[in-house]
PDB file of C-alpha atoms and ligand atoms in Angstrom:
ATOM      1  CA  UNK A1455       5.283  10.628  17.384  1.00  0.00           C
ATOM      2  CA  UNK A1456       6.568   9.016  13.703  1.00  0.00           C
ATOM      3  CA  UNK A1457       4.311   7.834  11.849  1.00  0.00           C
ATOM      4  CA  UNK A1458       4.874   6.042   8.264  1.00  0.00           C
ATOM      5  CA  UNK A1459       1.805   5.005   6.335  1.00  0.00           C
ATOM      6  CA  UNK A1460       2.490   2.124   4.017  1.00  0.00           C
ATOM      7  CA  UNK A1461      -1.122   2.207   2.068  1.00  0.00           C
ATOM      8  CA  UNK A1462      -2.260   5.909   1.472  1.00  0.00           C
ATOM      9  CA  UNK A1463      -3.808   6.731  -1.885  1.00  0.00           C
ATOM     10  CA  UNK A1464      -2.157  10.118  -1.870  1.00  0.00           C
ATOM     11  CA  UNK A1465      -3.760  10.852  -5.403  1.00  0.00           C
ATOM     12  CA  UNK A1466      -7.159  11.415  -4.336  1.00  0.00           C
ATOM     13  CA  UNK A1467      -6.311  13.084  -1.524  1.00  0.00           C
ATOM     14  CA  UNK A1468      -5.934  17.079  -0.992  1.00  0.00           C
ATOM     15  CA  UNK A1469      -3.186  19.675  -0.016  1.00  0.00           C
ATOM     16  CA  UNK A1470      -5.052  20.124   3.168  1.00  0.00           C
ATOM     17  CA  UNK A1471      -4.606  16.467   3.899  1.00  0.00           C
ATOM     18  CA  UNK A1472      -0.993  16.724   3.296  1.00  0.00           C
ATOM     19  CA  UNK A1473      -0.958  19.414   5.737  1.00  0.00           C
ATOM     20  CA  UNK A1474      -3.199  17.654   8.341  1.00  0.00           C
ATOM     21  CA  UNK A1475      -0.569  14.407   8.054  1.00  0.00           C
ATOM     22  CA  UNK A1476       2.370  16.059   8.916  1.00  0.00           C
ATOM     23  CA  UNK A1477       1.351  18.225  11.643  1.00  0.00           C
ATOM     24  CA  UNK A1478       0.016  14.319  13.476  1.00  0.00           C
ATOM     25  CA  UNK A1479       3.450  13.061  13.175  1.00  0.00           C
ATOM     26  CA  UNK A1480       3.500  11.587   9.151  1.00  0.00           C
ATOM     27  CA  UNK A1481       6.643  11.737   8.099  1.00  0.00           C
ATOM     28  CA  UNK A1482       6.380   8.544   5.416  1.00  0.00           C
ATOM     29  CA  UNK A1483       4.180   7.192   2.327  1.00  0.00           C
ATOM     30  CA  UNK A1484       4.052   4.453   0.223  1.00  0.00           C
ATOM     31  CA  UNK A1485       1.088   4.736  -2.529  1.00  0.00           C
ATOM     32  CA  UNK A1486      -0.126   1.739  -4.199  1.00  0.00           C
ATOM     33  CA  UNK A1487      -1.404   2.057  -7.454  1.00  0.00           C
ATOM     34  CA  UNK A1488      -5.216   0.742  -7.591  1.00  0.00           C
ATOM     35  CA  UNK A1489      -8.388   0.645  -9.592  1.00  0.00           C
ATOM     36  CA  UNK A1490      -9.058   5.143  -9.851  1.00  0.00           C
ATOM     37  CA  UNK A1491     -13.086   4.155  -9.671  1.00  0.00           C
ATOM     38  CA  UNK A1492     -13.388   4.971 -13.457  1.00  0.00           C
ATOM     39  CA  UNK A1493     -12.218   2.078 -15.126  1.00  0.00           C
ATOM     40  CA  UNK A1494      -9.188   2.518 -18.206  1.00  0.00           C
ATOM     41  CA  UNK A1495      -9.455   1.572 -21.219  1.00  0.00           C
ATOM     42  CA  UNK A1496      -5.688   0.962 -22.110  1.00  0.00           C
ATOM     43  CA  UNK A1497      -2.327   0.419 -21.047  1.00  0.00           C
ATOM     44  CA  UNK A1498      -1.095   4.335 -21.997  1.00  0.00           C
ATOM     45  CA  UNK A1499      -3.547   5.552 -19.402  1.00  0.00           C
ATOM     46  CA  UNK A1500      -1.978   3.300 -17.183  1.00  0.00           C
ATOM     47  CA  UNK A1501       1.454   4.211 -18.268  1.00  0.00           C
ATOM     48  CA  UNK A1502       0.513   7.815 -17.041  1.00  0.00           C
ATOM     49  CA  UNK A1503      -1.120   6.776 -13.505  1.00  0.00           C
ATOM     50  CA  UNK A1504       2.433   5.281 -12.673  1.00  0.00           C
ATOM     51  CA  UNK A1505       4.278   8.221 -14.033  1.00  0.00           C
ATOM     52  CA  UNK A1506       2.101  10.692 -11.598  1.00  0.00           C
ATOM     53  CA  UNK A1507       3.363   8.338  -9.104  1.00  0.00           C
ATOM     54  CA  UNK A1508       6.873   8.180  -9.843  1.00  0.00           C
ATOM     55  CA  UNK A1509       7.234  11.939 -10.291  1.00  0.00           C
ATOM     56  CA  UNK A1510       4.491  14.338  -9.682  1.00  0.00           C
ATOM     57  CA  UNK A1511       3.188  12.769  -6.092  1.00  0.00           C
ATOM     58  CA  UNK A1512       6.210  12.340  -4.802  1.00  0.00           C
ATOM     59  CA  UNK A1513       6.890  16.383  -5.455  1.00  0.00           C
ATOM     60  CA  UNK A1514       3.744  17.104  -4.410  1.00  0.00           C
ATOM     61  CA  UNK A1515       4.073  15.244  -1.124  1.00  0.00           C
ATOM     62  CA  UNK A1516       7.940  16.723  -0.581  1.00  0.00           C
ATOM     63  CA  UNK A1517       6.464  20.522  -0.484  1.00  0.00           C
ATOM     64  CA  UNK A1518       4.652  19.086   2.689  1.00  0.00           C
ATOM     65  CA  UNK A1519       8.066  17.673   4.226  1.00  0.00           C
ATOM     66  CA  UNK A1520       6.416  13.980   3.504  1.00  0.00           C
ATOM     67  CA  UNK A1521       8.524  10.910   1.545  1.00  0.00           C
ATOM     68  CA  UNK A1522       6.800   8.961  -0.682  1.00  0.00           C
ATOM     69  CA  UNK A1523       7.007   5.776  -2.546  1.00  0.00           C
ATOM     70  CA  UNK A1524       4.668   3.411  -4.328  1.00  0.00           C
ATOM     71  CA  UNK A1525       4.007   0.007  -5.385  1.00  0.00           C
ATOM     72  CA  UNK A1526       3.380  -0.479  -8.676  1.00  0.00           C
ATOM     73  CA  UNK A1527       1.554  -3.475 -10.327  1.00  0.00           C
ATOM     74  CA  UNK A1528      -1.826  -4.370 -12.677  1.00  0.00           C
ATOM     75  CA  UNK A1529      -4.516  -4.556  -9.836  1.00  0.00           C
ATOM     76  CA  UNK A1530      -6.805  -7.286  -9.214  1.00  0.00           C
ATOM     77  CA  UNK A1531     -10.149  -5.391 -10.649  1.00  0.00           C
ATOM     78  CA  UNK A1532      -8.694  -4.427 -13.864  1.00  0.00           C
ATOM     79  CA  UNK A1533      -6.900  -7.582 -14.064  1.00  0.00           C
ATOM     80  CA  UNK A1534     -10.194  -8.567 -15.848  1.00  0.00           C
ATOM     81  CA  UNK A1535     -10.439  -6.841 -18.118  1.00  0.00           C
ATOM     82  CA  UNK A1536      -8.464  -8.323 -21.737  1.00  0.00           C
ATOM     83  CA  UNK A1537      -7.380  -3.745 -22.772  1.00  0.00           C
ATOM     84  CA  UNK A1538      -5.331  -3.392 -19.748  1.00  0.00           C
ATOM     85  CA  UNK A1539      -3.844  -6.982 -19.877  1.00  0.00           C
ATOM     86  CA  UNK A1540      -0.837  -5.031 -21.706  1.00  0.00           C
ATOM     87  CA  UNK A1541       0.379  -3.560 -18.626  1.00  0.00           C
ATOM     88  CA  UNK A1542       1.972  -6.922 -17.270  1.00  0.00           C
ATOM     89  CA  UNK A1543       4.835  -6.185 -20.241  1.00  0.00           C
ATOM     90  CA  UNK A1544       5.060  -2.682 -19.457  1.00  0.00           C
ATOM     91  CA  UNK A1545       5.931  -3.036 -15.537  1.00  0.00           C
ATOM     92  CA  UNK A1546       9.483  -4.571 -15.898  1.00  0.00           C
ATOM     93  CA  UNK A1547      10.950  -1.715 -16.477  1.00  0.00           C
ATOM     94  CA  UNK A1548       8.914   0.181 -14.157  1.00  0.00           C
ATOM     95  CA  UNK A1549       9.842  -1.832 -11.613  1.00  0.00           C
ATOM     96  CA  UNK A1550      13.108  -1.030 -11.469  1.00  0.00           C
ATOM     97  CA  UNK A1551      12.271   2.445 -10.400  1.00  0.00           C
ATOM     98  CA  UNK A1552      13.789   3.859  -7.410  1.00  0.00           C
ATOM     99  CA  UNK A1553      11.186   4.848  -5.323  1.00  0.00           C
ATOM    100  CA  UNK A1554       9.263   1.887  -5.874  1.00  0.00           C
ATOM    101  CA  UNK A1555       9.511  -0.409  -2.938  1.00  0.00           C
ATOM    102  CA  UNK A1556       6.898  -2.787  -3.339  1.00  0.00           C
ATOM    103  CA  UNK A1557       4.505  -5.108  -6.250  1.00  0.00           C
ATOM    104  CA  UNK A1558       0.850  -4.695  -5.082  1.00  0.00           C
ATOM    105  CA  UNK A1559      -1.262  -4.110  -4.786  1.00  0.00           C
ATOM    106  CA  UNK A1560      -1.397  -7.914  -6.560  1.00  0.00           C
ATOM    107  CA  UNK A1561      -4.356 -10.433  -5.449  1.00  0.00           C
ATOM    108  CA  UNK A1562      -7.978 -11.254  -5.711  1.00  0.00           C
ATOM    109  CA  UNK A1563     -11.006  -9.182  -6.091  1.00  0.00           C
ATOM    110  CA  UNK A1564     -13.616 -11.433  -7.510  1.00  0.00           C
ATOM    111  CA  UNK A1565     -11.309 -14.631  -7.931  1.00  0.00           C
ATOM    112  CA  UNK A1566     -11.475 -15.401 -11.641  1.00  0.00           C
ATOM    113  CA  UNK A1567      -9.183 -17.489 -13.868  1.00  0.00           C
ATOM    114  CA  UNK A1568      -7.756 -13.757 -15.284  1.00  0.00           C
ATOM    115  CA  UNK A1569      -6.805 -12.529 -11.236  1.00  0.00           C
ATOM    116  CA  UNK A1570      -5.343 -15.836 -10.819  1.00  0.00           C
ATOM    117  CA  UNK A1571      -2.793 -15.523 -13.941  1.00  0.00           C
ATOM    118  CA  UNK A1572      -2.312 -11.895 -13.161  1.00  0.00           C
ATOM    119  CA  UNK A1573      -1.847 -12.851  -9.592  1.00  0.00           C
ATOM    120  CA  UNK A1574       0.646 -15.534 -10.215  1.00  0.00           C
ATOM    121  CA  UNK A1575       2.694 -13.394 -13.060  1.00  0.00           C
ATOM    122  CA  UNK A1576       3.236 -10.193 -10.709  1.00  0.00           C
ATOM    123  CA  UNK A1577       4.454 -13.162  -7.955  1.00  0.00           C
ATOM    124  CA  UNK A1578       7.385 -14.077 -10.151  1.00  0.00           C
ATOM    125  CA  UNK A1579       7.835 -10.416 -11.439  1.00  0.00           C
ATOM    126  CA  UNK A1580       8.279  -9.644  -7.773  1.00  0.00           C
ATOM    127  CA  UNK A1581      10.835 -12.132  -7.271  1.00  0.00           C
ATOM    128  CA  UNK A1582      12.686 -11.895 -10.293  1.00  0.00           C
ATOM    129  CA  UNK A1583      13.516  -7.551  -9.175  1.00  0.00           C
ATOM    130  CA  UNK A1584      14.004  -8.845  -5.369  1.00  0.00           C
ATOM    131  CA  UNK A1585      10.835  -6.780  -4.729  1.00  0.00           C
ATOM    132  CA  UNK A1586       8.509  -7.324  -1.493  1.00  0.00           C
ATOM    133  CA  UNK A1587       4.912  -8.249  -2.287  1.00  0.00           C
ATOM    134  CA  UNK A1588       1.509  -6.261  -1.090  1.00  0.00           C
ATOM    135  CA  UNK A1589      -1.100  -8.232  -1.384  1.00  0.00           C
ATOM    136  CA  UNK A1590      -5.187  -7.100  -1.391  1.00  0.00           C
ATOM    137  CA  UNK A1591      -7.724  -9.314   0.263  1.00  0.00           C
ATOM    138  CA  UNK A1592     -11.394  -8.979  -1.227  1.00  0.00           C
ATOM    139  CA  UNK A1593     -14.091  -6.942   0.741  1.00  0.00           C
ATOM    140  CA  UNK A1594     -16.246  -9.828  -0.349  1.00  0.00           C
ATOM    141  CA  UNK A1595     -16.112 -13.411   1.112  1.00  0.00           C
ATOM    142  CA  UNK A1596     -12.631 -12.075   2.821  1.00  0.00           C
ATOM    143  CA  UNK A1597     -12.203 -14.957   4.648  1.00  0.00           C
ATOM    144  CA  UNK A1598     -12.090 -17.657   1.613  1.00  0.00           C
ATOM    145  CA  UNK A1599     -10.627 -14.989  -0.269  1.00  0.00           C
ATOM    146  CA  UNK A1600      -7.609 -14.899   2.042  1.00  0.00           C
ATOM    147  CA  UNK A1601      -7.020 -18.212   2.540  1.00  0.00           C
ATOM    148  CA  UNK A1602      -6.650 -18.733  -0.951  1.00  0.00           C
ATOM    149  CA  UNK A1603      -4.349 -15.840  -1.022  1.00  0.00           C
ATOM    150  CA  UNK A1604      -2.061 -18.021   0.891  1.00  0.00           C
ATOM    151  CA  UNK A1605      -2.298 -21.165  -0.969  1.00  0.00           C
ATOM    152  CA  UNK A1606      -1.017 -18.878  -4.144  1.00  0.00           C
ATOM    153  CA  UNK A1607       1.867 -17.302  -1.878  1.00  0.00           C
ATOM    154  CA  UNK A1608       2.859 -20.305  -0.114  1.00  0.00           C
ATOM    155  CA  UNK A1609       5.666 -21.028  -1.836  1.00  0.00           C
ATOM    156  CA  UNK A1610       7.601 -17.962  -0.878  1.00  0.00           C
ATOM    157  CA  UNK A1611       8.661 -16.477   1.981  1.00  0.00           C
ATOM    158  CA  UNK A1612       6.683 -15.049   4.089  1.00  0.00           C
ATOM    159  CA  UNK A1613       8.678 -12.168   5.189  1.00  0.00           C
ATOM    160  CA  UNK A1614       8.481 -10.871   2.128  1.00  0.00           C
ATOM    161  CA  UNK A1615       4.799 -10.912   1.856  1.00  0.00           C
ATOM    162  CA  UNK A1616       1.985  -8.259   2.948  1.00  0.00           C
ATOM    163  CA  UNK A1617      -1.043  -9.600   3.216  1.00  0.00           C
ATOM    164  CA  UNK A1618      -3.515  -6.400   3.697  1.00  0.00           C
ATOM    165  CA  UNK A1619      -7.032  -5.628   4.495  1.00  0.00           C
ATOM    166  CA  UNK A1620      -7.441  -8.079   7.300  1.00  0.00           C
ATOM    167  CA  UNK A1621     -10.113  -8.205  10.542  1.00  0.00           C
ATOM    168  CA  UNK A1622     -10.722 -10.505  13.269  1.00  0.00           C
ATOM    169  CA  UNK A1623     -11.822 -13.295  10.721  1.00  0.00           C
ATOM    170  CA  UNK A1624      -8.360 -12.994   8.269  1.00  0.00           C
ATOM    171  CA  UNK A1625      -5.968 -12.256  11.462  1.00  0.00           C
ATOM    172  CA  UNK A1626      -5.140 -15.695  13.138  1.00  0.00           C
ATOM    173  CA  UNK A1627      -4.360 -17.507   9.241  1.00  0.00           C
ATOM    174  CA  UNK A1628      -2.105 -14.826   8.412  1.00  0.00           C
ATOM    175  CA  UNK A1629      -0.654 -15.025  11.466  1.00  0.00           C
ATOM    176  CA  UNK A1630       0.233 -18.066  11.028  1.00  0.00           C
ATOM    177  CA  UNK A1631       1.754 -18.583   7.582  1.00  0.00           C
ATOM    178  CA  UNK A1632       4.146 -16.216   8.489  1.00  0.00           C
ATOM    179  CA  UNK A1633       3.388 -13.482   6.529  1.00  0.00           C
ATOM    180  CA  UNK A1634       3.245  -9.776   7.348  1.00  0.00           C
ATOM    181  CA  UNK A1635       0.183  -8.610   8.726  1.00  0.00           C
ATOM    182  CA  UNK A1636      -1.538  -5.496   7.321  1.00  0.00           C
ATOM    183  CA  UNK A1637      -4.919  -3.609   8.651  1.00  0.00           C
ATOM    184  CA  UNK A1638      -6.821  -0.746   7.313  1.00  0.00           C
ATOM    185  CA  UNK A1639      -8.374   1.578   9.335  1.00  0.00           C
ATOM    186  CA  UNK A1640     -11.788   2.892   8.102  1.00  0.00           C
ATOM    187  CA  UNK A1641     -14.295   6.105   9.655  1.00  0.00           C
ATOM    188  CA  UNK A1642     -17.143   3.582  10.010  1.00  0.00           C
ATOM    189  CA  UNK A1643     -16.534  -0.248   7.777  1.00  0.00           C
ATOM    190  CA  UNK A1644     -14.295  -2.638   8.131  1.00  0.00           C
ATOM    191  CA  UNK A1645     -11.319  -2.003  10.893  1.00  0.00           C
ATOM    192  CA  UNK A1646     -11.338   0.739  13.534  1.00  0.00           C
ATOM    193  CA  UNK A1647      -8.776   1.978  16.032  1.00  0.00           C
ATOM    194  CA  UNK A1648     -10.143   0.661  19.341  1.00  0.00           C
ATOM    195  CA  UNK A1649     -11.015  -3.070  17.252  1.00  0.00           C
ATOM    196  CA  UNK A1650      -7.275  -2.803  15.889  1.00  0.00           C
ATOM    197  CA  UNK A1651      -6.286  -2.289  19.674  1.00  0.00           C
ATOM    198  CA  UNK A1652      -7.651  -5.714  20.968  1.00  0.00           C
ATOM    199  CA  UNK A1653      -6.063  -7.224  18.115  1.00  0.00           C
ATOM    200  CA  UNK A1654      -2.815  -5.777  18.666  1.00  0.00           C
ATOM    201  CA  UNK A1655      -3.449  -7.081  22.258  1.00  0.00           C
ATOM    202  CA  UNK A1656      -4.116 -10.363  21.233  1.00  0.00           C
ATOM    203  CA  UNK A1657      -1.699 -11.496  18.700  1.00  0.00           C
ATOM    204  CA  UNK A1658       1.310  -8.434  19.806  1.00  0.00           C
ATOM    205  CA  UNK A1659       2.828  -5.928  17.668  1.00  0.00           C
ATOM    206  CA  UNK A1660       5.592  -8.174  15.410  1.00  0.00           C
ATOM    207  CA  UNK A1661       5.273  -7.922  11.509  1.00  0.00           C
ATOM    208  CA  UNK A1662       1.845  -6.062  12.431  1.00  0.00           C
ATOM    209  CA  UNK A1663       1.346  -2.960  10.364  1.00  0.00           C
ATOM    210  CA  UNK A1664      -1.901  -0.626  10.456  1.00  0.00           C
ATOM    211  CA  UNK A1665      -2.416   2.261   7.569  1.00  0.00           C
ATOM    212  CA  UNK A1666      -5.154   4.906   6.868  1.00  0.00           C
ATOM    213  CA  UNK A1667      -5.681   3.177   3.242  1.00  0.00           C
ATOM    214  CA  UNK A1668      -7.546   6.656   2.522  1.00  0.00           C
ATOM    215  CA  UNK A1669      -8.784   7.031  -0.969  1.00  0.00           C
ATOM    216  CA  UNK A1670     -11.416   8.667  -2.599  1.00  0.00           C
ATOM    217  CA  UNK A1671     -14.019   6.921  -0.897  1.00  0.00           C
ATOM    218  CA  UNK A1672     -15.059   7.380   2.729  1.00  0.00           C
ATOM    219  CA  UNK A1673     -11.459   7.457   4.651  1.00  0.00           C
ATOM    220  CA  UNK A1674      -9.519   9.513   6.652  1.00  0.00           C
ATOM    221  CA  UNK A1675      -5.775   9.592   6.203  1.00  0.00           C
ATOM    222  CA  UNK A1676      -5.153  10.654  10.784  1.00  0.00           C
ATOM    223  CA  UNK A1677      -6.870   6.906  11.593  1.00  0.00           C
ATOM    224  CA  UNK A1678      -2.837   5.800  12.034  1.00  0.00           C
ATOM    225  CA  UNK A1679      -2.588   9.102  14.527  1.00  0.00           C
ATOM    226  CA  UNK A1680      -5.967   7.621  16.209  1.00  0.00           C
ATOM    227  CA  UNK A1681      -4.389   3.866  16.548  1.00  0.00           C
ATOM    228  CA  UNK A1682      -0.903   5.187  18.365  1.00  0.00           C
ATOM    229  CA  UNK A1683      -3.497   6.902  20.498  1.00  0.00           C
ATOM    230  CA  UNK A1684      -5.348   4.576  21.226  1.00  0.00           C
ATOM    231  CA  UNK A1685      -2.713   2.021  21.959  1.00  0.00           C
ATOM    232  CA  UNK A1686      -1.006   4.303  24.449  1.00  0.00           C
ATOM    233  CA  UNK A1687      -4.382   4.692  25.435  1.00  0.00           C
ATOM    234  CA  UNK A1688      -4.651   0.976  26.920  1.00  0.00           C
ATOM    235  CA  UNK A1689      -1.514   0.743  28.221  1.00  0.00           C
ATOM    236  CA  UNK A1690       1.183   0.027  25.088  1.00  0.00           C
ATOM    237  CA  UNK A1691       4.382   1.437  25.291  1.00  0.00           C
ATOM    238  CA  UNK A1692       5.875   4.772  23.294  1.00  0.00           C
ATOM    239  CA  UNK A1693       8.043   1.654  21.459  1.00  0.00           C
ATOM    240  CA  UNK A1694       5.392  -0.363  20.782  1.00  0.00           C
ATOM    241  CA  UNK A1695       3.576   2.391  18.774  1.00  0.00           C
ATOM    242  CA  UNK A1696       6.336   3.219  16.884  1.00  0.00           C
ATOM    243  CA  UNK A1697       7.127  -0.538  16.409  1.00  0.00           C
ATOM    244  CA  UNK A1698       3.490  -0.194  14.286  1.00  0.00           C
ATOM    245  CA  UNK A1699       3.796   2.593  13.059  1.00  0.00           C
ATOM    246  CA  UNK A1700       7.110   3.315  11.835  1.00  0.00           C
ATOM    247  CA  UNK A1701       9.783   0.741  12.468  1.00  0.00           C
ATOM    248  CA  UNK A1702       7.473  -2.197  10.913  1.00  0.00           C
ATOM    249  CA  UNK A1703       6.319  -0.458   7.787  1.00  0.00           C
ATOM    250  CA  UNK A1704       9.892   0.482   7.419  1.00  0.00           C
ATOM    251  CA  UNK A1705      11.176  -3.052   8.136  1.00  0.00           C
ATOM    252  CA  UNK A1706       8.626  -4.762   5.557  1.00  0.00           C
ATOM    253  CA  UNK A1707       9.727  -2.013   2.530  1.00  0.00           C
ATOM    254  CA  UNK A1708      12.657  -1.676   3.791  1.00  0.00           C
ATOM    255  CA  UNK A1709      13.595  -5.303   2.063  1.00  0.00           C
ATOM    256  CA  UNK A1710      13.084  -3.496  -1.522  1.00  0.00           C
ATOM    257  CA  UNK A1711      16.777  -1.576  -0.675  1.00  0.00           C
ATOM    258  CA  UNK A1712      15.122   1.531  -1.622  1.00  0.00           C
ATOM    259  CA  UNK A1713      13.521   3.707   1.162  1.00  0.00           C
ATOM    260  CA  UNK A1714      14.896   7.103   1.472  1.00  0.00           C
ATOM    261  CA  UNK A1715      14.028   8.395   4.530  1.00  0.00           C
ATOM    262  CA  UNK A1716      16.462  10.875   4.810  1.00  0.00           C
ATOM    263  CA  UNK A1717      14.623  14.596   5.395  1.00  0.00           C
ATOM    264  CA  UNK A1718      12.654  15.286   3.024  1.00  0.00           C
ATOM    265  CA  UNK A1719      13.293  18.398   0.135  1.00  0.00           C
ATOM    266  CA  UNK A1720      11.202  20.812  -0.839  1.00  0.00           C
ATOM    267  CA  UNK A1721      11.230  22.686  -3.244  1.00  0.00           C
ATOM    268  CA  UNK A1722      12.070  23.175  -7.121  1.00  0.00           C
ATOM    269  CA  UNK A1723      10.176  23.361 -10.133  1.00  0.00           C
ATOM    270  CA  UNK A1724       8.434  20.309 -11.188  1.00  0.00           C
ATOM    271  CA  UNK A1725       9.525  19.491 -14.747  1.00  0.00           C
ATOM    272  CA  UNK A1726       7.452  16.366 -15.476  1.00  0.00           C
ATOM    273  CA  UNK A1727       8.728  12.512 -15.169  1.00  0.00           C
ATOM    274  CA  UNK A1728       9.502  12.396 -18.774  1.00  0.00           C
ATOM    275  CA  UNK A1729      12.421  10.049 -18.215  1.00  0.00           C
ATOM    276  CA  UNK A1730      10.756   6.405 -19.008  1.00  0.00           C
ATOM    277  CA  UNK A1731       8.450   7.725 -21.225  1.00  0.00           C
ATOM    278  CA  UNK A1732      11.358   8.713 -23.676  1.00  0.00           C
ATOM    279  CA  UNK A1733      12.981   5.674 -23.663  1.00  0.00           C
ATOM    280  CA  UNK A1734       9.556   3.896 -25.572  1.00  0.00           C
TER     281      UNK A1734
HETATM  282 ZN1   ZN B 862      -5.737   0.435  -1.290  1.00  0.00          ZN
END
């Protein structure tokens, strides 16, 4: 079983996780930029984080045979902090970097006017840079938040929009809109492997994407593999599993023209990702 985890926050995970992921079949990941738990107080704090996603984390992943890409954005939660607004001015030069495969996570957290403004600005940036968009849906009042999200992206090609963290209540409206549907599988909340299989039975495997969304909270980097096994146990074929766990995320992020899935090379000393910073 080959697995592409299209949403996992490896910055908050250990090397044991990389080893377990490789053993389970994970060969590539996308790490979206997100909130780090501790609020950031200035733009430079974001830039160091972006540089880590572009330099240090791919280097770390490569030690374990895993290809690492990222999505960059000002996340919806911190879009509300005026001290972080300058991130939008810095993003354009970061979106040029070769391992950035989408703009994200964008979208809503508490659905404020600031979030509206930052969401719209980042959709425009994605369009300018020819990148797809990873959209986070709020965990509170998910149905209303998802409906509003779909209104905002209505003018866009739905083929470049992945709406994430869906459940039984929100999958239908995202399918109707024609966007890619993302599901985060968690140990004890939101979506689990059996519920995911039931959704795949009802809606099919086209434009369906499954991720672990593992971060510093209670989460599990092997949830993608569990979904694959639950699919096989429920009568799906190997080809179905490959479509959901590999071909679909590759097709979605491949629209960036920047996926590198040749054999991951490991080794070599880490020099630090100083190229972008040196041009400031
Ligand atoms: Zn996330």
